CSV table of C-alpha atoms and ligand atoms in Angstrom, one decimal:
chain,number,residue,atom,x,y,z
A,11,MET,CA,129.2,145.0,137.3
A,12,TRP,CA,127.6,146.7,140.3
A,13,ARG,CA,124.8,144.6,141.9
A,14,LEU,CA,122.3,145.1,144.6
A,15,LYS,CA,123.2,143.3,147.7
A,16,PRO,CA,120.6,141.8,150.0
A,17,ASP,CA,120.0,144.0,153.0
A,18,GLY,CA,117.5,143.9,155.9
A,19,PRO,CA,116.1,140.5,156.8
A,20,LEU,CA,118.3,138.7,154.2
A,21,ALA,CA,121.6,140.2,155.3
A,22,GLY,CA,123.8,137.4,156.4
A,23,LYS,CA,121.1,134.9,155.6
A,24,LEU,CA,121.1,134.4,151.9
A,25,VAL,CA,123.7,132.0,150.4
A,26,ARG,CA,124.2,132.0,146.7
A,27,PHE,CA,125.7,129.0,144.9
A,28,ASP,CA,127.3,129.1,141.5
A,29,ASP,CA,129.5,126.6,139.6
A,30,ALA,CA,132.6,128.1,141.2
A,31,SER,CA,131.3,127.9,144.8
A,32,GLY,CA,133.5,124.9,145.6
A,33,THR,CA,132.3,122.3,148.1
A,34,THR,CA,129.9,123.4,150.9
A,35,ILE,CA,128.9,121.0,153.6
A,36,PHE,CA,125.9,121.7,155.9
A,37,GLN,CA,126.9,119.6,158.9
A,38,GLY,CA,124.8,117.7,161.4
A,39,ALA,CA,121.3,118.7,160.5
A,40,ARG,CA,118.1,116.7,160.5
A,41,VAL,CA,117.3,116.6,156.8
A,42,ILE,CA,113.8,116.4,155.2
A,43,ASP,CA,114.6,115.8,151.5
A,44,GLY,CA,111.2,116.7,150.1
A,45,THR,CA,110.4,113.3,148.6
A,46,GLY,CA,108.1,112.4,151.5
A,47,ALA,CA,110.7,110.1,153.1
A,48,ALA,CA,111.3,110.3,156.8
A,49,PRO,CA,113.8,112.8,158.1
A,50,VAL,CA,117.4,111.6,158.4
A,51,ALA,CA,120.4,112.9,160.4
A,52,ALA,CA,122.9,113.8,157.7
A,53,ASP,CA,125.3,116.3,156.2
A,54,VAL,CA,124.2,117.9,153.0
A,55,ILE,CA,127.1,117.9,150.6
A,56,VAL,CA,127.0,120.5,147.9
A,57,ARG,CA,129.5,121.0,145.1
A,58,GLY,CA,129.2,124.1,142.9
A,59,GLN,CA,125.4,124.7,142.9
A,60,ARG,CA,124.3,121.1,143.0
A,61,VAL,CA,123.6,118.5,145.7
A,62,VAL,CA,126.2,115.7,145.7
A,63,ARG,CA,124.5,113.6,148.3
A,64,LEU,CA,123.2,113.4,151.9
A,65,GLY,CA,125.2,111.4,154.4
A,66,THR,CA,128.3,111.7,156.5
A,67,ALA,CA,130.9,113.8,154.8
A,68,THR,CA,134.2,111.9,154.2
A,69,ALA,CA,137.6,113.3,155.2
A,70,GLU,CA,138.2,113.8,151.5
A,71,GLU,CA,135.0,115.8,151.1
A,72,LEU,CA,135.7,117.9,154.2
A,73,ALA,CA,139.1,118.9,153.0
A,74,GLY,CA,138.9,122.4,151.6
A,75,ALA,CA,135.1,122.6,152.0
A,76,THR,CA,133.1,125.5,153.4
A,77,LEU,CA,131.6,124.0,156.6
A,78,VAL,CA,128.3,125.2,158.0
A,79,ASP,CA,127.4,124.0,161.5
A,80,CYS,CA,123.8,123.0,161.4
A,81,ARG,CA,123.5,121.0,164.6
A,82,GLY,CA,120.1,121.3,166.1
A,83,THR,CA,118.5,122.6,162.9
A,84,THR,CA,116.3,121.1,160.2
A,85,ILE,CA,117.1,121.4,156.5
A,86,VAL,CA,114.4,121.4,153.9
A,87,PRO,CA,114.4,122.0,150.2
A,88,GLY,CA,113.9,125.7,149.1
A,89,LEU,CA,110.1,126.1,149.1
A,90,ILE,CA,108.2,126.6,145.8
A,91,ASP,CA,105.0,128.6,145.4
A,92,ALA,CA,103.3,127.3,142.3
A,93,HIS,CA,100.9,130.2,141.9
A,94,VAL,CA,101.7,133.8,142.4
A,95,HIS,CA,101.1,137.0,140.3
A,96,PHE,CA,103.5,139.9,139.7
A,97,ASN,CA,101.1,142.7,138.7
A,98,GLY,CA,102.0,145.0,141.7
A,99,GLU,CA,98.3,145.9,142.2
A,100,ILE,CA,97.3,147.6,145.4
A,101,ALA,CA,93.6,148.6,144.9
A,102,SER,CA,90.6,146.2,144.9
A,103,ASP,CA,88.3,148.8,143.5
A,104,PRO,CA,87.6,147.2,140.1
A,105,TYR,CA,87.8,150.5,138.2
A,106,ARG,CA,91.3,151.4,139.5
A,107,ARG,CA,92.7,147.9,140.1
A,108,TYR,CA,94.6,147.6,136.8
A,109,LEU,CA,94.9,151.3,136.0
A,110,TRP,CA,96.4,152.8,139.1
A,111,PRO,CA,99.1,153.2,140.2
A,112,ASP,CA,101.0,153.6,137.0
A,113,ASP,CA,102.4,150.3,135.7
A,114,ARG,CA,106.0,151.4,136.3
A,115,VAL,CA,105.1,151.9,140.0
A,116,ARG,CA,103.4,148.5,140.0
A,117,THR,CA,106.6,146.9,138.6
A,118,ILE,CA,108.5,148.3,141.6
A,119,ARG,CA,105.9,146.9,144.0
A,120,ALA,CA,106.1,143.6,142.3
A,121,ALA,CA,109.9,143.5,142.8
A,122,LEU,CA,109.3,144.1,146.5
A,123,CYS,CA,106.9,141.2,146.5
A,124,ALA,CA,109.5,139.0,144.9
A,125,LEU,CA,111.9,139.9,147.6
A,126,ALA,CA,109.3,139.2,150.3
A,127,PHE,CA,108.7,135.7,148.7
A,128,LEU,CA,112.4,134.9,149.0
A,129,GLU,CA,112.6,136.2,152.6
A,130,ALA,CA,109.7,133.8,153.4
A,131,GLY,CA,111.9,130.9,152.2
A,132,PHE,CA,110.4,130.5,148.7
A,133,THR,CA,113.4,130.1,146.3
A,134,THR,CA,111.2,129.5,143.3
A,135,VAL,CA,107.8,130.8,142.3
A,136,ARG,CA,105.5,130.2,139.3
A,137,ASP,CA,104.0,133.5,138.0
A,138,CYS,CA,100.6,132.1,137.0
A,139,GLY,CA,99.7,134.6,134.3
A,140,ILE,CA,98.7,138.2,134.3
A,141,THR,CA,99.9,141.2,132.3
A,142,GLY,CA,102.5,142.7,134.5
A,143,ALA,CA,106.1,142.4,135.6
A,144,GLY,CA,106.7,138.7,135.3
A,145,TYR,CA,109.1,138.8,132.3
A,146,ALA,CA,111.0,141.9,133.6
A,147,LEU,CA,111.5,140.4,137.1
A,148,ARG,CA,112.6,137.1,135.8
A,149,TYR,CA,115.2,138.9,133.7
A,150,ALA,CA,116.3,141.1,136.5
A,151,ILE,CA,116.6,138.2,139.0
A,152,ASN,CA,118.3,135.8,136.6
A,153,SER,CA,120.9,138.5,135.7
A,154,GLU,CA,121.3,139.3,139.4
A,155,MET,CA,120.2,143.0,139.1
A,156,ILE,CA,117.8,142.4,141.9
A,157,VAL,CA,117.4,139.8,144.6
A,158,GLY,CA,114.4,137.5,144.4
A,159,PRO,CA,113.2,133.9,143.9
A,160,ARG,CA,113.7,132.0,140.6
A,161,ILE,CA,110.7,132.9,138.5
A,162,LEU,CA,108.9,130.8,135.9
A,163,THR,CA,106.3,133.0,134.3
A,164,ALA,CA,103.1,132.5,132.2
A,165,GLY,CA,103.3,136.1,130.9
A,166,PRO,CA,99.7,137.2,130.4
A,167,GLY,CA,97.0,134.6,130.8
A,168,ILE,CA,94.6,133.7,127.9
A,169,SER,CA,90.8,134.3,128.3
A,170,PRO,CA,87.8,134.4,126.0
A,171,THR,CA,85.9,137.7,125.5
A,172,GLY,CA,83.7,138.2,128.5
A,173,GLY,CA,85.7,135.7,130.5
A,174,GLN,CA,87.8,136.1,133.6
A,175,GLY,CA,90.6,137.9,131.8
A,176,ASP,CA,88.2,140.4,130.2
A,177,TRP,CA,88.1,143.2,132.8
A,178,ILE,CA,84.4,143.9,132.1
A,179,VAL,CA,84.1,147.2,134.1
A,180,LEU,CA,86.3,148.7,131.3
A,181,PRO,CA,85.2,149.2,127.7
A,182,LEU,CA,86.0,146.2,125.5
A,183,ASP,CA,88.2,148.3,123.1
A,184,LEU,CA,90.3,149.4,126.1
A,185,VAL,CA,90.6,145.9,127.4
A,186,ARG,CA,91.8,144.7,124.0
A,187,GLU,CA,94.3,147.5,123.8
A,188,LEU,CA,95.7,147.5,127.4
A,189,ARG,CA,95.3,143.8,128.1
A,190,PRO,CA,95.0,144.7,131.8
A,191,VAL,CA,94.7,141.0,132.9
A,192,GLY,CA,95.8,139.1,129.8
A,193,LEU,CA,95.0,138.3,126.1
A,194,LEU,CA,91.5,137.8,124.8
A,195,ALA,CA,91.3,134.9,122.5
A,196,ASP,CA,88.3,133.2,121.0
A,197,GLY,CA,87.8,130.1,118.9
A,198,GLU,CA,90.4,127.5,118.2
A,199,ASP,CA,92.3,129.6,115.7
A,200,GLY,CA,92.2,132.6,118.1
A,201,VAL,CA,93.5,130.5,121.0
A,202,ARG,CA,96.3,129.0,118.9
A,203,LEU,CA,97.4,132.5,117.8
A,204,ALA,CA,97.4,133.7,121.5
A,205,VAL,CA,99.5,130.8,122.6
A,206,ARG,CA,102.0,131.4,119.8
A,207,GLU,CA,102.2,135.1,120.8
A,208,VAL,CA,102.7,134.3,124.5
A,209,ALA,CA,105.3,131.7,123.6
A,210,ARG,CA,107.0,134.2,121.4
A,211,GLN,CA,107.2,136.7,124.3
A,212,GLY,CA,109.2,134.0,126.2
A,213,ALA,CA,106.7,132.5,128.6
A,214,ASP,CA,107.6,129.4,130.6
A,215,LEU,CA,104.1,128.1,130.6
A,216,ILE,CA,100.7,128.9,129.3
A,217,LYS,CA,97.8,130.0,131.5
A,218,VAL,CA,94.2,129.6,130.3
A,219,ARG,CA,91.2,131.0,132.1
A,220,VAL,CA,88.6,128.3,131.7
A,221,SER,CA,85.9,129.6,134.1
A,222,HIS,CA,84.5,133.0,134.7
A,223,SER,CA,85.0,134.3,138.2
A,224,GLN,CA,85.9,137.8,139.5
A,225,LEU,CA,85.5,138.0,143.2
A,226,GLY,CA,85.0,141.7,143.5
A,227,VAL,CA,83.0,142.4,140.4
A,228,LYS,CA,79.2,142.0,140.0
A,229,SER,CA,79.7,139.6,137.2
A,230,GLU,CA,78.2,136.1,136.8
A,231,TRP,CA,78.3,134.1,139.9
A,232,PRO,CA,78.6,131.2,140.5
A,233,PRO,CA,81.5,130.9,138.0
A,234,VAL,CA,80.6,129.2,134.6
A,235,PRO,CA,82.8,127.6,132.0
A,236,VAL,CA,83.7,130.0,129.2
A,237,TYR,CA,86.0,128.0,127.0
A,238,THR,CA,85.0,124.9,125.0
A,239,VAL,CA,87.0,121.7,125.3
A,240,GLU,CA,88.1,122.3,121.7
A,241,GLU,CA,89.4,125.7,122.4
A,242,ILE,CA,91.3,124.5,125.5
A,243,ARG,CA,92.6,121.5,123.5
A,244,ALA,CA,93.9,123.9,120.9
A,245,ALA,CA,95.9,125.7,123.6
A,246,VAL,CA,97.2,122.5,125.0
A,247,GLU,CA,98.4,121.3,121.5
A,248,GLU,CA,100.2,124.5,120.8
A,249,ALA,CA,101.7,124.7,124.2
A,250,HIS,CA,102.8,121.1,124.5
A,251,GLY,CA,104.3,121.2,121.0
A,252,ARG,CA,106.6,124.0,122.4
A,253,ARG,CA,107.3,122.0,125.6
A,254,LEU,CA,105.3,124.4,127.6
A,255,MET,CA,102.9,123.2,130.3
A,256,VAL,CA,99.3,124.5,130.6
A,257,ALA,CA,97.8,125.8,133.8
A,258,ALA,CA,94.0,126.1,133.8
A,259,HIS,CA,92.1,128.5,136.0
A,260,ALA,CA,88.9,126.5,136.7
A,261,HIS,CA,86.2,127.0,139.3
A,262,GLY,CA,83.4,124.5,139.3
A,263,VAL,CA,83.2,120.8,138.2
A,264,GLU,CA,82.2,121.5,134.5
A,265,SER,CA,85.1,123.9,134.0
A,266,ILE,CA,87.5,121.4,135.6
A,267,ARG,CA,86.1,118.6,133.5
A,268,ARG,CA,86.6,120.5,130.2
A,269,ALA,CA,90.2,121.5,131.2
A,270,VAL,CA,91.1,117.9,132.2
A,271,ALA,CA,89.4,116.4,129.1
A,272,ALA,CA,91.6,118.8,127.0
A,273,GLY,CA,94.7,117.6,128.7
A,274,VAL,CA,95.9,120.5,130.8
A,275,ASP,CA,98.7,119.9,133.3
A,276,THR,CA,97.5,121.7,136.3
A,277,ILE,CA,94.1,122.8,137.6
A,278,GLU,CA,94.3,126.1,139.5
A,279,HIS,CA,91.8,126.7,142.3
A,280,GLY,CA,89.7,123.7,141.2
A,281,ILE,CA,87.0,124.8,143.6
A,282,VAL,CA,83.8,122.7,143.7
A,283,LEU,CA,80.6,124.7,143.9
A,284,PRO,CA,77.8,123.9,146.4
A,285,GLY,CA,75.8,120.8,145.3
A,286,GLU,CA,78.4,119.6,142.8
A,287,ASP,CA,80.0,116.1,142.9
A,288,PRO,CA,83.8,116.3,142.4
A,289,GLU,CA,84.4,112.6,142.4
A,290,PRO,CA,84.4,111.9,138.6
A,291,VAL,CA,86.7,114.8,137.7
A,292,LEU,CA,89.1,114.0,140.6
A,293,ALA,CA,89.2,110.3,139.5
A,294,ARG,CA,90.1,111.5,136.0
A,295,MET,CA,92.8,113.9,137.3
A,296,ALA,CA,94.3,111.1,139.3
A,297,GLU,CA,94.3,108.8,136.2
A,298,GLN,CA,95.9,111.5,134.0
A,299,GLY,CA,98.3,112.8,136.6
A,300,THR,CA,96.8,116.3,136.5
A,301,ILE,CA,98.0,118.3,139.5
A,302,LEU,CA,95.6,120.4,141.7
A,303,VAL,CA,96.8,123.8,142.9
A,304,PRO,CA,94.0,124.7,145.4
A,305,THR,CA,95.2,128.3,146.3
A,306,LEU,CA,93.7,128.3,149.8
A,307,ASN,CA,95.8,131.2,150.9
A,308,VAL,CA,94.0,133.6,148.6
A,309,TYR,CA,90.6,132.7,150.0
A,310,TYR,CA,92.0,133.0,153.5
A,311,HIS,CA,93.4,136.5,152.8
A,312,THR,CA,90.3,137.5,150.8
A,313,VAL,CA,88.3,136.9,154.0
A,314,HIS,CA,90.9,138.2,156.5
A,315,THR,CA,92.9,141.0,154.9
A,316,TYR,CA,91.6,142.1,151.6
A,317,ARG,CA,89.2,144.7,153.2
A,318,ASN,CA,92.4,146.6,153.9
A,319,TYR,CA,92.8,147.0,150.1
A,320,GLY,CA,89.2,148.0,149.5
A,321,LEU,CA,87.6,144.7,148.6
A,322,SER,CA,83.8,144.9,148.7
A,323,ASP,CA,81.6,142.9,151.1
A,324,LEU,CA,80.5,140.9,148.0
A,325,GLY,CA,84.1,139.9,147.3
A,326,VAL,CA,84.6,138.9,151.0
A,327,GLN,CA,81.4,136.8,150.9
A,328,ARG,CA,82.6,135.0,147.8
A,329,GLY,CA,86.0,134.3,149.3
A,330,GLN,CA,84.3,132.9,152.4
A,331,GLN,CA,82.2,130.6,150.2
A,332,LEU,CA,85.3,129.3,148.4
A,333,LEU,CA,87.1,128.8,151.7
A,334,ASP,CA,84.1,126.9,153.1
A,335,GLY,CA,84.1,124.6,150.1
A,336,SER,CA,87.8,123.8,150.3
A,337,PRO,CA,88.0,121.1,153.0
A,338,ALA,CA,85.7,118.8,151.1
A,339,LEU,CA,87.7,119.3,147.9
A,340,ILE,CA,91.0,118.6,149.6
A,341,ALA,CA,89.7,115.5,151.3
A,342,ALA,CA,88.3,114.1,148.1
A,343,ALA,CA,91.4,114.9,146.1
A,344,ARG,CA,93.6,113.2,148.7
A,345,LYS,CA,91.3,110.2,148.7
A,346,HIS,CA,91.7,109.8,144.9
A,347,GLY,CA,95.4,110.3,145.0
A,348,VAL,CA,95.4,113.5,143.1
A,349,ARG,CA,98.8,115.3,143.5
A,350,ILE,CA,98.3,118.6,145.3
A,351,ALA,CA,100.8,121.4,144.9
A,352,ALA,CA,101.1,124.5,147.2
A,353,GLY,CA,100.3,127.7,145.4
A,354,THR,CA,99.0,130.8,147.1
A,355,ASP,CA,97.6,133.1,144.3
A,356,THR,CA,99.3,135.9,146.2
A,357,SER,CA,99.7,139.1,144.1
A,358,SER,CA,100.7,142.3,146.0
A,359,ARG,CA,97.8,142.8,148.2
A,360,GLY,CA,97.1,140.4,151.2
A,361,GLY,CA,99.3,137.4,151.7
A,362,VAL,CA,102.7,138.7,150.5
A,363,GLY,CA,105.4,136.9,152.4
A,364,ASP,CA,102.7,134.7,154.0
A,365,ASN,CA,103.2,132.1,151.3
A,366,ALA,CA,103.9,129.3,153.8
A,367,ARG,CA,100.3,129.6,155.1
A,368,GLU,CA,99.2,127.5,152.2
A,369,MET,CA,100.9,124.5,153.9
A,370,VAL,CA,99.3,125.4,157.2
A,371,LEU,CA,95.8,125.5,155.5
A,372,LEU,CA,96.4,122.3,153.6
A,373,ALA,CA,97.3,120.6,156.9
A,374,SER,CA,94.2,122.0,158.6
A,375,MET,CA,92.2,120.4,155.8
A,376,GLY,CA,93.6,116.9,156.2
A,377,LEU,CA,97.1,116.7,154.8
A,378,THR,CA,99.7,115.4,157.1
A,379,PRO,CA,102.5,118.0,157.8
A,380,MET,CA,104.8,115.9,155.6
A,381,GLU,CA,102.3,115.9,152.8
A,382,ALA,CA,101.9,119.7,153.1
A,383,LEU,CA,105.6,120.1,152.9
A,384,VAL,CA,105.9,117.8,149.9
A,385,ALA,CA,103.1,120.0,148.3
A,386,ALA,CA,105.5,123.0,148.4
A,387,THR,CA,108.6,121.0,147.4
A,388,LYS,CA,108.4,117.9,145.2
A,389,VAL,CA,104.9,118.3,143.9
A,390,ALA,CA,105.3,122.0,143.3
A,391,ALA,CA,108.4,121.3,141.3
A,392,GLU,CA,106.3,118.8,139.2
A,393,ALA,CA,103.7,121.5,138.7
A,394,LEU,CA,106.4,123.6,137.2
A,395,GLY,CA,107.8,120.8,135.1
A,396,ALA,CA,111.1,121.5,137.0
A,397,GLU,CA,111.3,118.2,139.0
A,398,ARG,CA,114.6,117.2,137.4
A,399,GLU,CA,116.3,120.3,138.9
A,400,LEU,CA,114.2,121.4,141.9
A,401,GLY,CA,112.0,120.3,144.7
A,402,THR,CA,114.0,117.7,146.5
A,403,LEU,CA,117.5,117.3,148.0
A,404,GLU,CA,118.7,114.5,145.8
A,405,PRO,CA,122.0,114.0,144.1
A,406,GLY,CA,122.4,116.3,141.0
A,407,LYS,CA,119.6,118.7,141.9
A,408,LEU,CA,120.1,122.4,142.4
A,409,ALA,CA,121.1,123.1,146.0
A,410,ASP,CA,118.1,125.3,147.0
A,411,LEU,CA,117.6,124.7,150.7
A,412,LEU,CA,116.6,126.3,154.0
A,413,VAL,CA,118.2,125.8,157.3
A,414,LEU,CA,115.5,126.1,159.9
A,415,GLU,CA,115.7,126.6,163.7
A,416,ARG,CA,112.5,124.6,164.3
A,417,ASP,CA,111.2,121.3,162.9
A,418,PRO,CA,108.4,122.1,160.5
A,419,LEU,CA,106.8,118.7,160.9
A,420,ALA,CA,106.3,119.4,164.6
A,421,ASP,CA,105.1,122.9,163.9
A,422,LEU,CA,104.2,123.9,160.4
A,423,GLU,CA,103.3,127.4,161.5
A,424,SER,CA,106.9,128.0,162.4
A,425,LEU,CA,107.4,128.4,158.7
A,426,LEU,CA,105.5,131.6,158.9
A,427,ASP,CA,108.2,133.1,161.2
A,428,ARG,CA,111.1,134.7,159.4
A,429,ALA,CA,113.3,134.4,162.5
A,430,ASN,CA,113.0,130.6,162.1
A,431,ILE,CA,114.9,130.7,158.9
A,432,ARG,CA,118.6,130.8,159.6
A,433,ILE,CA,119.9,130.3,156.0
A,434,ILE,CA,118.3,130.6,152.6
A,435,ALA,CA,120.6,128.9,150.0
A,436,LYS,CA,119.8,129.3,146.4
A,437,ALA,CA,121.6,128.1,143.3
A,438,VAL,CA,122.0,130.8,140.6
A,439,GLU,CA,120.8,128.4,137.8
A,440,PRO,CA,117.6,130.0,136.6
A,441,VAL,CA,116.0,126.8,135.1
A,442,SER,CA,114.3,129.1,132.6
A,443,ARG,CA,116.7,130.6,130.2
A,444,LYS,CA,114.1,132.5,128.3
A,445,TRP,CA,114.8,136.1,127.5
A,446,GLU,CA,118.5,135.6,127.8
A,447,ARG,CA,119.0,135.2,124.1
B,515,ZN,ZN1,95.8,133.4,140.3
């Protein structure tokens, strides 16, 4: 069958592994395996689409293998962005944001964003819930119609009436019909039905919007919790019963507390509002193993680039407030031993292809460069529930990896430079097989 072939920045750079790829040996690199262990000088030996081991290739392994000279380079696992969106939006004007351009145009924009994520070295992304192109892109990429990262998608997120997923500048009847952001679901039974519907559509995870917060809309601010613990717990029960993880959008300590008490797997944003004490919820997150995805990149771009897309001064101010509150959150989370995953909250406005900035921002707020890299590899894979297949270069895992000209531990910002990426290798195994039935 005819397939699109990578062109432009990916030409000659993208390596695709499948089960028939034979043995490939990346020779003589400095390897950062993503577990947090110190770098080692090693060959990376790949058979088919999986890592066999790191070490010195034997004569037997070398015979007949495809050899890739990697002397002077650093190899890292393919990066993972644990929080993106594929709605292809371009406008910040709240009246037009989800209505224009036409959703077919937005799907094409979203496909270009997916390509940009891969060009940036992100071989896997988690679409964290919005009505849009997530299912279609996952299908198109898994079946190799188009080139992009492996996608796990939440489909539309779930929100209560009047909550974050209820686009309140539009009439309620229209929101219920068009679902511009996600599904509206209220009460325990309503939430259960919504999870069942989203699971039926073929989502890889469930997203619940626990707090109210819309940066560019004159709605309630500061954000308040809009789901009860019982409603969130109903979502968690339905999701976990189907082996789906639950990601909770939560701004403010009370929203985080409710989501964690209900047993969600990841807290998205997790921002702490002025005057709040995050210590008790972070202690509980550490105890339960709840992962924090702080999405610093979206606050950075809200402040620095979203004006280009028409974001109001009000939205920019709120973004600045969230950015200002982030260092204290990151420091406290790190102190408590909460796992932190890199997720950018990038959609198709600012920040597309700038995904690695999340690691730079995490490091600027107290993580070591190694911890920042682990946040976008091992921990990000854990946030996806894909740690048995992805995130580290260990025997048996899928051979997603980057060959880099420069050492990211010496210069994390080098990850923002496309020219720094010599090879992007990606296994074809999609991890999610949803929608392939
Ligand atoms: Zn988001």
